[in-house]
Amino acid sequence: KLLLTSLLSTLKSKLVNNRGTIQILTDIDKDSATFKDLLMIISDTSFQLGDSEKVYFPKDLRGQALPEGRNIQVLVLHPVKDTE
């Protein structure tokens, strides 16, 4: 958890003017405790889940690295806008 928090914080600082997205390819079940932990980390690092017209993974992505029968999804993270 600590490594992912650090990674997301670092990536957020690299977004120019808080614009752009970070996209995560995952097969974590949305009803699992692990997914809920991931959502908490996303929130704690000032990101929110959202949609994007530009997804940088092919929609039919399958291969040796992806387990058969798993629900693969792309999480699109948008930086939370500062309210200053």
Coordinates of N, CA and C in Angstrom, one line a residue:
K1 N 0.8 -1.2 0.0 CA 0.0 0.0 0.0 C 0.9 1.3 0.0
L2 N 1.9 1.2 0.8 CA 2.8 2.4 0.9 C 3.5 2.7 -0.4
L3 N 3.9 1.7 -1.1 CA 4.6 1.9 -2.4 C 3.6 2.5 -3.4
L4 N 2.4 2.0 -3.5 CA 1.4 2.5 -4.4 C 1.0 3.9 -4.1
T5 N 0.9 4.2 -2.8 CA 0.6 5.6 -2.4 C 1.7 6.5 -2.8
S6 N 3.0 6.1 -2.6 CA 4.1 6.9 -3.0 C 4.2 7.1 -4.6
L7 N 3.9 6.0 -5.3 CA 3.9 6.1 -6.7 C 2.9 7.0 -7.3
L8 N 1.6 6.9 -6.8 CA 0.6 7.8 -7.2 C 0.9 9.3 -6.9
S9 N 1.4 9.5 -5.7 CA 1.8 10.9 -5.3 C 2.8 11.5 -6.2
T10 N 3.8 10.6 -6.6 CA 4.9 11.1 -7.5 C 4.3 11.3 -8.9
L11 N 3.5 10.4 -9.4 CA 2.9 10.6 -10.7 C 2.0 11.9 -10.7
K12 N 1.3 12.1 -9.7 CA 0.4 13.3 -9.6 C 1.2 14.6 -9.8
S13 N 2.4 14.6 -9.1 CA 3.3 15.8 -9.2 C 3.8 16.0 -10.6
K14 N 3.8 14.9 -11.4 CA 4.3 15.0 -12.8 C 3.3 15.5 -13.8
L15 N 2.0 15.5 -13.4 CA 0.9 16.0 -14.3 C 1.0 17.5 -14.4
V16 N 1.1 18.0 -15.6 CA 1.3 19.5 -15.8 C -0.1 20.1 -15.6
N17 N -0.1 21.1 -14.7 CA -1.3 21.9 -14.3 C -2.4 21.0 -13.9
N18 N -2.1 19.9 -13.2 CA -3.1 19.0 -12.7 C -4.0 18.4 -13.8
R19 N -3.5 18.4 -15.0 CA -4.3 17.9 -16.2 C -3.8 16.5 -16.6
G20 N -4.6 15.7 -17.2 CA -4.2 14.4 -17.7 C -4.8 13.4 -16.7
T21 N -4.5 12.1 -17.1 CA -5.0 11.0 -16.3 C -3.9 10.0 -16.1
I22 N -4.1 9.2 -15.1 CA -3.3 8.0 -14.9 C -4.2 6.8 -15.1
Q23 N -3.8 5.8 -15.9 CA -4.6 4.7 -16.2 C -4.0 3.4 -15.6
I24 N -4.8 2.7 -14.9 CA -4.3 1.4 -14.3 C -5.1 0.3 -14.9
L25 N -4.4 -0.7 -15.4 CA -5.0 -1.9 -16.0 C -5.0 -3.0 -14.8
T26 N -6.2 -3.5 -14.5 CA -6.3 -4.4 -13.3 C -7.4 -5.5 -13.6
D27 N -7.2 -6.5 -12.8 CA -8.3 -7.6 -12.8 C -8.8 -7.8 -11.4
I28 N -8.6 -6.8 -10.6 CA -9.1 -6.9 -9.2 C -10.7 -6.8 -9.2
D29 N -11.3 -7.7 -8.6 CA -12.8 -7.8 -8.5 C -13.3 -6.5 -7.7
K30 N -14.2 -5.9 -8.3 CA -14.8 -4.6 -7.7 C -15.4 -4.8 -6.4
D31 N -15.8 -6.0 -6.0 CA -16.5 -6.3 -4.8 C -15.5 -6.7 -3.7
S32 N -14.2 -6.8 -4.0 CA -13.2 -7.3 -3.1 C -12.7 -6.2 -2.1
A33 N -12.1 -6.7 -1.0 CA -11.5 -5.8 0.0 C -10.3 -5.1 -0.7
T34 N -9.6 -5.8 -1.5 CA -8.4 -5.3 -2.2 C -8.8 -4.1 -3.0
F35 N -9.9 -4.2 -3.8 CA -10.4 -3.1 -4.6 C -10.8 -1.9 -3.7
K36 N -11.4 -2.2 -2.6 CA -11.8 -1.1 -1.7 C -10.6 -0.4 -1.1
D37 N -9.5 -1.2 -0.8 CA -8.3 -0.6 -0.4 C -7.7 0.3 -1.5
L38 N -7.8 -0.2 -2.7 CA -7.2 0.6 -3.9 C -8.0 1.9 -4.0
L39 N -9.3 1.9 -3.8 CA -10.1 3.1 -3.9 C -9.7 4.1 -2.8
M40 N -9.4 3.6 -1.6 CA -9.0 4.4 -0.5 C -7.6 5.1 -0.8
I41 N -6.7 4.3 -1.4 CA -5.4 4.9 -1.8 C -5.6 5.9 -2.9
I42 N -6.4 5.7 -3.8 CA -6.7 6.7 -4.9 C -7.2 8.0 -4.3
S43 N -8.2 7.9 -3.4 CA -8.7 9.0 -2.7 C -7.7 9.8 -1.9
D44 N -6.9 9.0 -1.1 CA -5.9 9.6 -0.2 C -4.8 10.3 -1.0
T45 N -4.6 10.0 -2.3 CA -3.6 10.7 -3.1 C -4.2 11.7 -4.0
S46 N -5.4 12.2 -3.6 CA -6.1 13.3 -4.3 C -6.4 12.9 -5.8
F47 N -6.8 11.7 -6.0 CA -7.3 11.3 -7.3 C -8.8 10.9 -7.2
Q48 N -9.5 10.9 -8.3 CA -10.8 10.3 -8.3 C -11.0 9.5 -9.6
L49 N -11.8 8.5 -9.5 CA -12.1 7.6 -10.6 C -13.0 8.4 -11.6
G50 N -12.7 8.2 -12.9 CA -13.5 8.9 -13.9 C -13.5 8.2 -15.2
D51 N -14.0 8.9 -16.2 CA -14.0 8.3 -17.5 C -13.0 9.1 -18.4
S52 N -12.6 8.5 -19.5 CA -11.7 9.2 -20.4 C -12.0 8.8 -21.8
E53 N -12.0 9.7 -22.7 CA -12.2 9.3 -24.1 C -10.9 8.6 -24.7
K54 N -9.8 8.9 -24.0 CA -8.6 8.3 -24.5 C -8.2 7.2 -23.5
V55 N -8.3 6.0 -23.8 CA -7.8 4.8 -23.0 C -6.7 4.2 -23.8
Y56 N -5.5 4.1 -23.1 CA -4.3 3.7 -23.8 C -4.0 2.2 -23.8
F57 N -5.0 1.4 -23.5 CA -4.9 0.0 -23.6 C -5.9 -0.5 -24.6
P58 N -5.6 -1.4 -25.5 CA -6.6 -2.0 -26.4 C -7.8 -2.6 -25.7
K59 N -9.0 -2.4 -26.3 CA -10.2 -2.9 -25.7 C -10.2 -4.4 -25.6
D60 N -9.6 -5.1 -26.6 CA -9.6 -6.5 -26.7 C -8.2 -7.1 -26.2
L61 N -7.6 -6.4 -25.2 CA -6.3 -6.8 -24.7 C -6.4 -8.2 -24.0
R62 N -5.7 -9.1 -24.5 CA -5.5 -10.5 -23.9 C -4.2 -10.9 -24.3
G63 N -3.7 -11.8 -23.5 CA -2.3 -12.3 -23.8 C -1.9 -13.2 -22.7
Q64 N -0.6 -13.6 -22.8 CA -0.1 -14.5 -21.8 C 0.0 -13.9 -20.4
A65 N 0.1 -12.7 -20.3 CA 0.3 -12.0 -19.0 C -1.1 -11.8 -18.3
L66 N -2.2 -12.0 -19.1 CA -3.5 -11.7 -18.5 C -4.2 -13.1 -18.3
P67 N -4.7 -13.4 -17.1 CA -5.3 -14.6 -16.9 C -6.7 -14.8 -17.6
E68 N -6.9 -15.9 -18.2 CA -8.1 -16.2 -18.9 C -9.3 -16.2 -18.0
G69 N -10.4 -15.7 -18.4 CA -11.6 -15.7 -17.6 C -11.7 -14.6 -16.5
R70 N -10.7 -13.7 -16.5 CA -10.8 -12.6 -15.5 C -11.3 -11.4 -16.2
N71 N -12.0 -10.6 -15.4 CA -12.6 -9.3 -15.9 C -11.5 -8.2 -15.8
I72 N -11.0 -7.9 -17.0 CA -9.9 -6.9 -17.1 C -10.6 -5.5 -17.2
Q73 N -10.2 -4.6 -16.5 CA -10.7 -3.2 -16.5 C -9.6 -2.2 -16.5
V74 N -9.9 -1.0 -17.0 CA -9.0 0.1 -16.9 C -9.6 1.1 -16.0
L75 N -8.8 1.5 -14.9 CA -9.2 2.5 -14.0 C -8.6 3.8 -14.5
V76 N -9.4 4.8 -14.7 CA -8.9 6.1 -15.1 C -8.9 7.1 -13.9
L77 N -7.8 7.5 -13.5 CA -7.7 8.4 -12.4 C -7.4 9.9 -12.8
H78 N -8.3 10.7 -12.3 CA -8.2 12.2 -12.6 C -7.8 12.9 -11.3
P79 N -6.9 13.8 -11.4 CA -6.5 14.5 -10.2 C -7.6 15.4 -9.7
V80 N -7.8 15.4 -8.4 CA -8.8 16.2 -7.7 C -8.4 17.7 -7.8
K81 N -9.2 18.5 -8.3 CA -8.9 19.9 -8.5 C -8.8 20.6 -7.1
D82 N -7.7 21.4 -7.0 CA -7.5 22.2 -5.7 C -8.7 23.2 -5.6
T83 N -9.1 23.5 -4.4 CA -10.3 24.4 -4.2 C -9.8 25.7 -3.6
E84 N -8.6 26.1 -3.9 CA -8.0 27.3 -3.4 C -8.6 28.5 -4.0

